[in-house]
Short mmCIF file of N, CA, C and O in Angstrom, two decimals:
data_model
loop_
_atom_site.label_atom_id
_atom_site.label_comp_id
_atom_site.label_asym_id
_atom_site.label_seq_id
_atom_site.Cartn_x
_atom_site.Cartn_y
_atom_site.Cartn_z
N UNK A 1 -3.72 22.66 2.81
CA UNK A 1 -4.28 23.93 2.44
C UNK A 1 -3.93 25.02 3.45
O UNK A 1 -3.61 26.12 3.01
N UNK A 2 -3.97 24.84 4.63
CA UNK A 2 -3.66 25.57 6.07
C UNK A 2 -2.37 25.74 5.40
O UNK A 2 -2.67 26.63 4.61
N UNK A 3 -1.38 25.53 5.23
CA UNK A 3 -0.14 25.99 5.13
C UNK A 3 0.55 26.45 3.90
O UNK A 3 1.65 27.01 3.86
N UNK A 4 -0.63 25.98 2.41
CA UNK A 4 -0.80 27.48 1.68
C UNK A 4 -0.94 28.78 2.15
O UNK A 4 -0.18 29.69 1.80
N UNK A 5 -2.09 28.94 3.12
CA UNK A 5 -2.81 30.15 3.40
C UNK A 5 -1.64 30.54 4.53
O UNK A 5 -1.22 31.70 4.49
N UNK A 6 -1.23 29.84 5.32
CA UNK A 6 0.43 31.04 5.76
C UNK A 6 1.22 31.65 5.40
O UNK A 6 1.70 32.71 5.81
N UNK A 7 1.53 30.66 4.09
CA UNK A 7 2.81 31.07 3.20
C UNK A 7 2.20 32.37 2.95
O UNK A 7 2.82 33.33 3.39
N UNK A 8 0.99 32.61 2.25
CA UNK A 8 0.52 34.02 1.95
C UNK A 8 0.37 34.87 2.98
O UNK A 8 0.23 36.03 2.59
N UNK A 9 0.33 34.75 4.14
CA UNK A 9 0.47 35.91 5.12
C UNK A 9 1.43 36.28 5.36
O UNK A 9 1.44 37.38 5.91
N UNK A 10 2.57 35.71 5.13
CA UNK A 10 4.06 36.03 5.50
C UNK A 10 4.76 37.11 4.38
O UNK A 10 4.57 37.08 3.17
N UNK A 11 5.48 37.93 5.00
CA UNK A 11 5.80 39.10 4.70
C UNK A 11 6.97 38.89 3.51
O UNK A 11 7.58 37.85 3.72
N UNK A 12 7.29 39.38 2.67
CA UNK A 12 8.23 39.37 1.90
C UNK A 12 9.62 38.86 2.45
O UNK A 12 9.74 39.26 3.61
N UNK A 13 10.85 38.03 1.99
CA UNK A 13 11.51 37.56 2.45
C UNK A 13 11.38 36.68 4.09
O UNK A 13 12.41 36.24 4.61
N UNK A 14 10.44 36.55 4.56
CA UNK A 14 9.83 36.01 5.80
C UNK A 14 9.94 34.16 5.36
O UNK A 14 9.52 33.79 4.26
N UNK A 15 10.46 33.27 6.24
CA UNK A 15 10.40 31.89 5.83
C UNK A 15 9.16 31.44 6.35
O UNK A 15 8.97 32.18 7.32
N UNK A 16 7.89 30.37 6.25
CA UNK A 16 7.65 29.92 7.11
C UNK A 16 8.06 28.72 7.80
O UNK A 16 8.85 27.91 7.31
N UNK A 17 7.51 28.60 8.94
CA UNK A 17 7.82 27.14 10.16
C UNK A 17 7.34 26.00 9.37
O UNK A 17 6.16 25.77 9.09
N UNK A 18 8.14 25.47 9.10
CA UNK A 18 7.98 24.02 8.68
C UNK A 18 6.85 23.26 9.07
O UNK A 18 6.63 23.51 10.25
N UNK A 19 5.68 22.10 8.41
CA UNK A 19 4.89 21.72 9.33
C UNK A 19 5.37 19.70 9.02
O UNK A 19 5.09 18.82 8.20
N UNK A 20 5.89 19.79 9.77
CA UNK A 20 6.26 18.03 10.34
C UNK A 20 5.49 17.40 11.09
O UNK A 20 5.95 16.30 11.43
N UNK A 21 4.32 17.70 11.56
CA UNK A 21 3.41 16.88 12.41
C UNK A 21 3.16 15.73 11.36
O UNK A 21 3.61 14.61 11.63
N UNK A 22 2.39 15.94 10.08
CA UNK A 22 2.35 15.13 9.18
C UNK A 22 2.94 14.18 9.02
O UNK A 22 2.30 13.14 9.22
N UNK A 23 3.89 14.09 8.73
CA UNK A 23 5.37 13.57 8.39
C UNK A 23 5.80 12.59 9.62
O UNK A 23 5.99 11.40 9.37
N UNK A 24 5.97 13.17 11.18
CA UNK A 24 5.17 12.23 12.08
C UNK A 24 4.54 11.43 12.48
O UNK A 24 4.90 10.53 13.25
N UNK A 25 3.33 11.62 11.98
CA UNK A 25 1.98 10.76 11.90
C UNK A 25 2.09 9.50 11.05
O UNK A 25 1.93 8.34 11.42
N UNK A 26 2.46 10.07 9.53
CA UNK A 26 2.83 9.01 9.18
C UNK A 26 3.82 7.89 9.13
O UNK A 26 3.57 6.73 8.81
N UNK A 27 4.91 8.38 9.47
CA UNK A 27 6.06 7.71 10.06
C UNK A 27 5.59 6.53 11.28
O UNK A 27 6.01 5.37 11.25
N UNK A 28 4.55 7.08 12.45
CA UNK A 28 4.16 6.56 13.09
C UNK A 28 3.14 5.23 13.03
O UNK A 28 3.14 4.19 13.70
N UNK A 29 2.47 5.58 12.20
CA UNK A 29 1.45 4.40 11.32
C UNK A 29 1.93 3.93 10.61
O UNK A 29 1.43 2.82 10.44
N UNK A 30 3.16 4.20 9.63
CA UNK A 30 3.61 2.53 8.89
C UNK A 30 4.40 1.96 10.12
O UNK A 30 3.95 0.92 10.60
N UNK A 31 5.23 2.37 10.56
CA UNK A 31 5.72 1.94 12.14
C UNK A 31 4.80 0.58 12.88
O UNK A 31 5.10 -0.55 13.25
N UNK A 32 3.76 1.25 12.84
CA UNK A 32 2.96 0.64 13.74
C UNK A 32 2.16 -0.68 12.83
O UNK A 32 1.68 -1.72 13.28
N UNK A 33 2.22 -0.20 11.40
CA UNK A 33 1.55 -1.75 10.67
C UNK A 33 2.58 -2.46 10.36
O UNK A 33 2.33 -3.59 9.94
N UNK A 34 4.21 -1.98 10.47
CA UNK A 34 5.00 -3.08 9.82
C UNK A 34 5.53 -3.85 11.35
O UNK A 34 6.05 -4.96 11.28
N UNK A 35 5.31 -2.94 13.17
CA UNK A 35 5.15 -3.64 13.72
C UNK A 35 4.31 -5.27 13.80
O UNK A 35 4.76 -6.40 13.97
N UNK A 36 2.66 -4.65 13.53
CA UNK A 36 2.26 -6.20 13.34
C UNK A 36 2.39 -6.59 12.43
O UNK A 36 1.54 -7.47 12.54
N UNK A 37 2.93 -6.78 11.12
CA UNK A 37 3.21 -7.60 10.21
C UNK A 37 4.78 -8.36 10.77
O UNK A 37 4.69 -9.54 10.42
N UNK A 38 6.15 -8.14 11.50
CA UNK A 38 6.61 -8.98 12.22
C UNK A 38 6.24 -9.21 13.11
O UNK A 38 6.89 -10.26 13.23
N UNK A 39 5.43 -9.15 14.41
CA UNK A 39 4.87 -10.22 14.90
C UNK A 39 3.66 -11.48 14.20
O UNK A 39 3.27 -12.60 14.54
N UNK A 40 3.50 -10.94 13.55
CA UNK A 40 2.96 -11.89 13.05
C UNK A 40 3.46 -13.30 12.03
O UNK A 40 3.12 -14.48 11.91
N UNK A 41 4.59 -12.22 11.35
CA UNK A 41 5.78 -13.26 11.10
C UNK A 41 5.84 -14.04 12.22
O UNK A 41 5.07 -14.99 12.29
N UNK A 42 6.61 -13.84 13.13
CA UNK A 42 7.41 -14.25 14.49
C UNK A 42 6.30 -15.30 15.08
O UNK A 42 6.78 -16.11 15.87
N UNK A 43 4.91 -15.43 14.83
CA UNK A 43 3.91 -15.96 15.42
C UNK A 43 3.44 -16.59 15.08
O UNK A 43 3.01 -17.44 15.86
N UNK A 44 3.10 -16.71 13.54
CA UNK A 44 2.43 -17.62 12.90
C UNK A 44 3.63 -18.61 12.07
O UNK A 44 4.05 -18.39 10.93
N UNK A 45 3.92 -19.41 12.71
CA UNK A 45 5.23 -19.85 12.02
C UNK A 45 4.89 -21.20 11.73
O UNK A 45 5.78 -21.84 11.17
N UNK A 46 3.68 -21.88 12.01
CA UNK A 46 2.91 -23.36 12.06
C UNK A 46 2.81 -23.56 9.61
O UNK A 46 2.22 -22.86 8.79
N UNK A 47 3.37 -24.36 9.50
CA UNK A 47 3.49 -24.46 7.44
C UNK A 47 1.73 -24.32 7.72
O UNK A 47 1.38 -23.25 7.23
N UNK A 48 0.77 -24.91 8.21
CA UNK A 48 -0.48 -25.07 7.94
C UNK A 48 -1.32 -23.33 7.84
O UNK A 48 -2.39 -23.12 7.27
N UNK A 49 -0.59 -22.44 8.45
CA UNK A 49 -1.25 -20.89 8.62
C UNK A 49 -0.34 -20.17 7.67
O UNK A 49 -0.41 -18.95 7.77
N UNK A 50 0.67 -20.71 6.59
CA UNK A 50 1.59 -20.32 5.72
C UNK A 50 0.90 -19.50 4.57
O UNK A 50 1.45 -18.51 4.07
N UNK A 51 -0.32 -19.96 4.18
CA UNK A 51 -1.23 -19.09 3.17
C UNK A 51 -1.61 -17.76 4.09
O UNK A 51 -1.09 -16.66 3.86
N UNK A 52 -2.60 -17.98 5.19
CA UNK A 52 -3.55 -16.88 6.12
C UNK A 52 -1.79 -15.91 6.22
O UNK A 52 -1.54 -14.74 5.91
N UNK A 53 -1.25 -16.55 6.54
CA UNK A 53 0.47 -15.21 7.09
C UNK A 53 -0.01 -14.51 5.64
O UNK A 53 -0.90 -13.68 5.51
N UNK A 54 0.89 -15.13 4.51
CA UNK A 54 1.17 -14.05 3.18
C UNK A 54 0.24 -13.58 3.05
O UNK A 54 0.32 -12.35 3.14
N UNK A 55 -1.17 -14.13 2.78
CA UNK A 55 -2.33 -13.06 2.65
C UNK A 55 -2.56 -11.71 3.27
O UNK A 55 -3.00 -10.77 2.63
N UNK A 56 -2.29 -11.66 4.43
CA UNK A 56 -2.14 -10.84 5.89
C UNK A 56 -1.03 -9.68 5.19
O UNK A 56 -1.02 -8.45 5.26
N UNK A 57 -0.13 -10.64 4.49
CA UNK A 57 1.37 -9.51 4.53
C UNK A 57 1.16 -8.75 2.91
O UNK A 57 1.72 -7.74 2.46
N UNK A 58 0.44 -9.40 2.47
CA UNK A 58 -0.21 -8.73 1.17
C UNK A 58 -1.18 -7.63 1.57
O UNK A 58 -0.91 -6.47 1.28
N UNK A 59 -2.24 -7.90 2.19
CA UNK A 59 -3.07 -7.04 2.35
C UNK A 59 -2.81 -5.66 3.06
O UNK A 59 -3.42 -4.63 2.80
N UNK A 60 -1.73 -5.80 4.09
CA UNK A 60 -1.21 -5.04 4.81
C UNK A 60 -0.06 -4.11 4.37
O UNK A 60 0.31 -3.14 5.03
N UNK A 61 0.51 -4.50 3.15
CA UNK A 61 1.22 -3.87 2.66
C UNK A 61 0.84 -2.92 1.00
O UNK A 61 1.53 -2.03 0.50
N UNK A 62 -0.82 -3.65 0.34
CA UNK A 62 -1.08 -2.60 0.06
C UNK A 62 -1.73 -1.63 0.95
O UNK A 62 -1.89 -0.50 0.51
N UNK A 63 -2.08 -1.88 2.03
CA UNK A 63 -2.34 -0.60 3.12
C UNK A 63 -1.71 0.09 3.11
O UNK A 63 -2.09 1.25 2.93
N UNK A 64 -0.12 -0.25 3.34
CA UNK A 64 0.89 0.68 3.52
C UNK A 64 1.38 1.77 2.15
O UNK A 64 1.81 2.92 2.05
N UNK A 65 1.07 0.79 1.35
CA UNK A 65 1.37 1.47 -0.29
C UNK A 65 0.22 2.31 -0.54
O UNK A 65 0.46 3.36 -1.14
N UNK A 66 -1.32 2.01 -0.13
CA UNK A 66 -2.17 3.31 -0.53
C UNK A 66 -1.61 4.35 0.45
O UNK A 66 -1.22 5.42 -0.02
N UNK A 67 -1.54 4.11 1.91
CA UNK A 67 -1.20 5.54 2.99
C UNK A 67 -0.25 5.90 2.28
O UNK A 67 -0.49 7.05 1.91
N UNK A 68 0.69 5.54 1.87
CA UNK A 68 2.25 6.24 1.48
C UNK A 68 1.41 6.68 0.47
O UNK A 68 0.72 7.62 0.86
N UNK A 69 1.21 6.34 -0.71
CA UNK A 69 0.24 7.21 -1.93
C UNK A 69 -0.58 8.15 -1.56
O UNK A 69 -0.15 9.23 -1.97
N UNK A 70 -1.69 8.28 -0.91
CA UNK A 70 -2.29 9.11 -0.08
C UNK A 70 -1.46 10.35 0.14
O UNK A 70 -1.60 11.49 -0.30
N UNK A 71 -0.32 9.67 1.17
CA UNK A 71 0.01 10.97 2.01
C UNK A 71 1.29 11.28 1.17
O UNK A 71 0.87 12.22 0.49
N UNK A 72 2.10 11.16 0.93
CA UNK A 72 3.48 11.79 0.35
C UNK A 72 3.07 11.97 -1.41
O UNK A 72 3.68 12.81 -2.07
N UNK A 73 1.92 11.04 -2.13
CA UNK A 73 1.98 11.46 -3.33
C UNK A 73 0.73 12.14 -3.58
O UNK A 73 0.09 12.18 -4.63
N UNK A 74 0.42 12.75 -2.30
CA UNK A 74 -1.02 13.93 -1.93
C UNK A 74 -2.08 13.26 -2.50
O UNK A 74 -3.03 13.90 -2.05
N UNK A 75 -2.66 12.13 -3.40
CA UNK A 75 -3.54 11.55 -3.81
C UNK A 75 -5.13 11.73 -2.95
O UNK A 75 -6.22 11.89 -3.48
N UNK A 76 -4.76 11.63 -1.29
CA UNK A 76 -6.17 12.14 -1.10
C UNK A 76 -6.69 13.34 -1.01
O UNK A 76 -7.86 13.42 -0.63
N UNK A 77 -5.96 14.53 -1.34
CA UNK A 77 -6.18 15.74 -1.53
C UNK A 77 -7.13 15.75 -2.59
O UNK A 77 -7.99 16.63 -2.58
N UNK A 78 -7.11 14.99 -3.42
CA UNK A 78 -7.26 14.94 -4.98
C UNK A 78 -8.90 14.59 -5.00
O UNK A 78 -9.58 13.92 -4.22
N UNK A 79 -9.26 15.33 -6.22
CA UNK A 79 -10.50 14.99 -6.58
C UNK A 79 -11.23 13.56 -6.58
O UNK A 79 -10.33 12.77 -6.87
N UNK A 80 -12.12 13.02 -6.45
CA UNK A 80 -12.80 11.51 -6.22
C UNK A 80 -12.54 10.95 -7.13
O UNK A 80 -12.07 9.82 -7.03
N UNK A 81 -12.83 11.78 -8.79
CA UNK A 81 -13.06 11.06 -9.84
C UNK A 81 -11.28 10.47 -9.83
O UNK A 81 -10.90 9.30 -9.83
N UNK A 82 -10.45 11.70 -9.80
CA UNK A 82 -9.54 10.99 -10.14
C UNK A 82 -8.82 9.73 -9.44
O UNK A 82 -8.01 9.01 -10.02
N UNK A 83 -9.26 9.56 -8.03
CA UNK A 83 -8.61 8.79 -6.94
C UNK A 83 -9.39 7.29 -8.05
O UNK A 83 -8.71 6.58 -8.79
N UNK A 84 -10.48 7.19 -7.90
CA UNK A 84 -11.01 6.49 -8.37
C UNK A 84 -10.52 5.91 -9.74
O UNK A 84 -10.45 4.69 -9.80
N UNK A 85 -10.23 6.53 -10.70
CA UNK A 85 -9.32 6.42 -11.96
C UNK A 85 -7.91 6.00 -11.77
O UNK A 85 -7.29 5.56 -12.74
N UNK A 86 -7.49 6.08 -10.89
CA UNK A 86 -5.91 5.12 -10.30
C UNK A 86 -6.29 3.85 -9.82
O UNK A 86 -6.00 2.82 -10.42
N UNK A 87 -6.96 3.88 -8.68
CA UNK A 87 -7.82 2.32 -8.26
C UNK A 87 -8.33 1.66 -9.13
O UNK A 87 -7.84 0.56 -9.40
N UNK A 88 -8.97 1.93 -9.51
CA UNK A 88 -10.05 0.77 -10.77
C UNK A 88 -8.77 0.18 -11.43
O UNK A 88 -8.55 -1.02 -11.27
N UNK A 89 -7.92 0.95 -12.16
CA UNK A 89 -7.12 0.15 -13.08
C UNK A 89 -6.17 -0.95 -12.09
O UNK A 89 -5.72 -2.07 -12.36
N UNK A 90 -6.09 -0.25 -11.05
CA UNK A 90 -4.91 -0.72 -10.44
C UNK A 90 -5.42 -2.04 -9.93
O UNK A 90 -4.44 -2.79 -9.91
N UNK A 91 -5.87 -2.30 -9.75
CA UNK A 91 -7.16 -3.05 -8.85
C UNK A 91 -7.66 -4.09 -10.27
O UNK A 91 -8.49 -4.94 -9.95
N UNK A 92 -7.45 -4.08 -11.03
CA UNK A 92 -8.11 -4.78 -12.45
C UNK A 92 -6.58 -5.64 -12.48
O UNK A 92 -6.50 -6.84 -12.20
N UNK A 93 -5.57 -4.92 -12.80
CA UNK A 93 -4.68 -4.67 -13.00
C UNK A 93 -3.79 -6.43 -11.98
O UNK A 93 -3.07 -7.31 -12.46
N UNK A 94 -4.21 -6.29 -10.80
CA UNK A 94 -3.70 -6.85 -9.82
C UNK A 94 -4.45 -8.05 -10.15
O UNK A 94 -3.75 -9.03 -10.38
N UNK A 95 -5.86 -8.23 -10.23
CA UNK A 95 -6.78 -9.49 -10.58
C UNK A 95 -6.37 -10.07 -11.66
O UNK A 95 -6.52 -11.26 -11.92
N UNK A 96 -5.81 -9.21 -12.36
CA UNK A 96 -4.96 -10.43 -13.73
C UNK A 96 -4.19 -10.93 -13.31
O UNK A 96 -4.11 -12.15 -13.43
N UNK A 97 -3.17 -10.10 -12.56
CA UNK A 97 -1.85 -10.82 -12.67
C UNK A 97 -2.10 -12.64 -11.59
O UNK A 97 -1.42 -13.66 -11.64
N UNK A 98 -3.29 -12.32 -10.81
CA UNK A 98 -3.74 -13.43 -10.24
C UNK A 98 -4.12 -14.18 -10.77
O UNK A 98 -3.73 -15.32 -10.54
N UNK A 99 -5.06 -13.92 -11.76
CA UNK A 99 -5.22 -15.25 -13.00
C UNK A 99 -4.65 -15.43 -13.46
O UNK A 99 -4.49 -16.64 -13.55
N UNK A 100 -3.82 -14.69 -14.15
CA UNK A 100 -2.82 -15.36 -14.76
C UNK A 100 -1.77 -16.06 -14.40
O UNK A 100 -1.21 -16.85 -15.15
N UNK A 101 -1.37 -15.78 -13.08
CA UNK A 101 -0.70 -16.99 -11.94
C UNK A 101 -1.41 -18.16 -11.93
O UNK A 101 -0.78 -19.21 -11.96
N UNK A 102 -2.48 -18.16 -11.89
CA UNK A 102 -3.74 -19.07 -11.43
C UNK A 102 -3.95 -20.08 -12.55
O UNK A 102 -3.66 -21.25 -12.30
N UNK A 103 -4.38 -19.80 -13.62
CA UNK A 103 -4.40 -20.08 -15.15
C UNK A 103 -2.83 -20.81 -15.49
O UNK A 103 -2.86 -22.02 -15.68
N UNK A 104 -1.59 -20.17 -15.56
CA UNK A 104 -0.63 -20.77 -15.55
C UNK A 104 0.17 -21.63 -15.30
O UNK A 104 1.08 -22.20 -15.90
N UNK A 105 -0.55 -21.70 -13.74
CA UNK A 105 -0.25 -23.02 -12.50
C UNK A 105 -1.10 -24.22 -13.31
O UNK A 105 -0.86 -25.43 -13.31
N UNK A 106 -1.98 -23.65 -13.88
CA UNK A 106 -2.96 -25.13 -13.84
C UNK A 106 -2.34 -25.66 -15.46
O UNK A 106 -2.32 -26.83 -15.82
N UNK A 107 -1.91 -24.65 -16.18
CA UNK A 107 -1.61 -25.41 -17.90
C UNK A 107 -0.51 -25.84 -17.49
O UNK A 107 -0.46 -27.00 -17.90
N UNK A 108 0.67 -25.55 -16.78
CA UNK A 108 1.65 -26.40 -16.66
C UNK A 108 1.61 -27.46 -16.08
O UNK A 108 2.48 -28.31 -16.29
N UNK A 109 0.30 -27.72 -14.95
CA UNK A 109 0.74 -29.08 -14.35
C UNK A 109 0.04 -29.85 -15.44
O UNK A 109 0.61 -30.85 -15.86
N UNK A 110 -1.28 -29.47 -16.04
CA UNK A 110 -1.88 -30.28 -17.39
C UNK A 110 -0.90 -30.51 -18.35
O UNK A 110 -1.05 -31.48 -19.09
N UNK A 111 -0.05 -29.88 -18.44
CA UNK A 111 0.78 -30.12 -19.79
C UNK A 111 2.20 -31.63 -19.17
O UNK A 111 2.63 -32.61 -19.78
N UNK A 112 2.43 -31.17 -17.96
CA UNK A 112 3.60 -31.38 -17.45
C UNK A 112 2.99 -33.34 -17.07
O UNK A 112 3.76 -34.26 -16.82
N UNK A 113 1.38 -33.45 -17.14
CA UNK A 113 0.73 -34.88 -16.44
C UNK A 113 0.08 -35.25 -18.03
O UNK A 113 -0.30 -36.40 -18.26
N UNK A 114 0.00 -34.15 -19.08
CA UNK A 114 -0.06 -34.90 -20.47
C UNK A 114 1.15 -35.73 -21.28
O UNK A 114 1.09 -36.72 -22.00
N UNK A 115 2.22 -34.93 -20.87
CA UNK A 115 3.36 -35.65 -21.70
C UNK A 115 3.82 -36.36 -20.44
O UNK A 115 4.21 -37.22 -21.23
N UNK A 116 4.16 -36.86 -19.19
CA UNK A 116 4.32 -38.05 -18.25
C UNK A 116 4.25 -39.38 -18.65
O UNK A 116 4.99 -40.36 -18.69
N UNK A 117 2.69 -38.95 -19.05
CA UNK A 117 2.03 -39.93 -19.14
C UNK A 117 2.40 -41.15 -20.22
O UNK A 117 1.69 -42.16 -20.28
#
């Protein structure tokens, strides 16, 4: 909003100064979460912590996908209702595709230990 309200003070043909601090910041924070997501690769390398890793690299990377949404597709500028109306679905959206991984895993090995047999 601050850099709406410049553009309007500036005089006819006048450019304004670019504002990149933003742009910075965020650069700096996915930086810094995709830092610990390879060390943590690099660290947890034991097959028994093989679930806790991907979970970690899931969770951390929709982090990275809401900040990037947030900040470059302005989303938290945005009214509540609507932030809220992207999440819910998205978020519903994601719990299926888990059951239905989940659900799927289990009819194939039932199907796959019915005809074996």
């Amino acid at each position: 909003m601050s850099n709406h309200a410049e553009e309007l003070s500036l005089s006819p043909g006048e450019i304004a100064k670019p504002n990149v601090a933003w742009i910075w910041r965020t650069f700096w924070v996915l930086v810094g979460i995709t830092a610990v997501e390879f060390a943590i690769a690099f660290t947890m390398t034991s097959p028994g912590l093989r679930t806790l890793r991907n979970s970690i690299f899931i969770v951390m990377t929709i982090l990275k996908a809401f900040f990037i949404v947030g900040e470059f597709m302005h989303l938290k500028h945005e009214a509540k209702s609507l932030i809220w109306t992207i999440l819910i679905p998205t978020a519903l959206l994601v719990w299926l595709v888990v059951a239905l991984v989940t659900e799927g895993s289990y009819v194939g090995e039932a199907l796959s230990h019915m005809f074996s047999s």
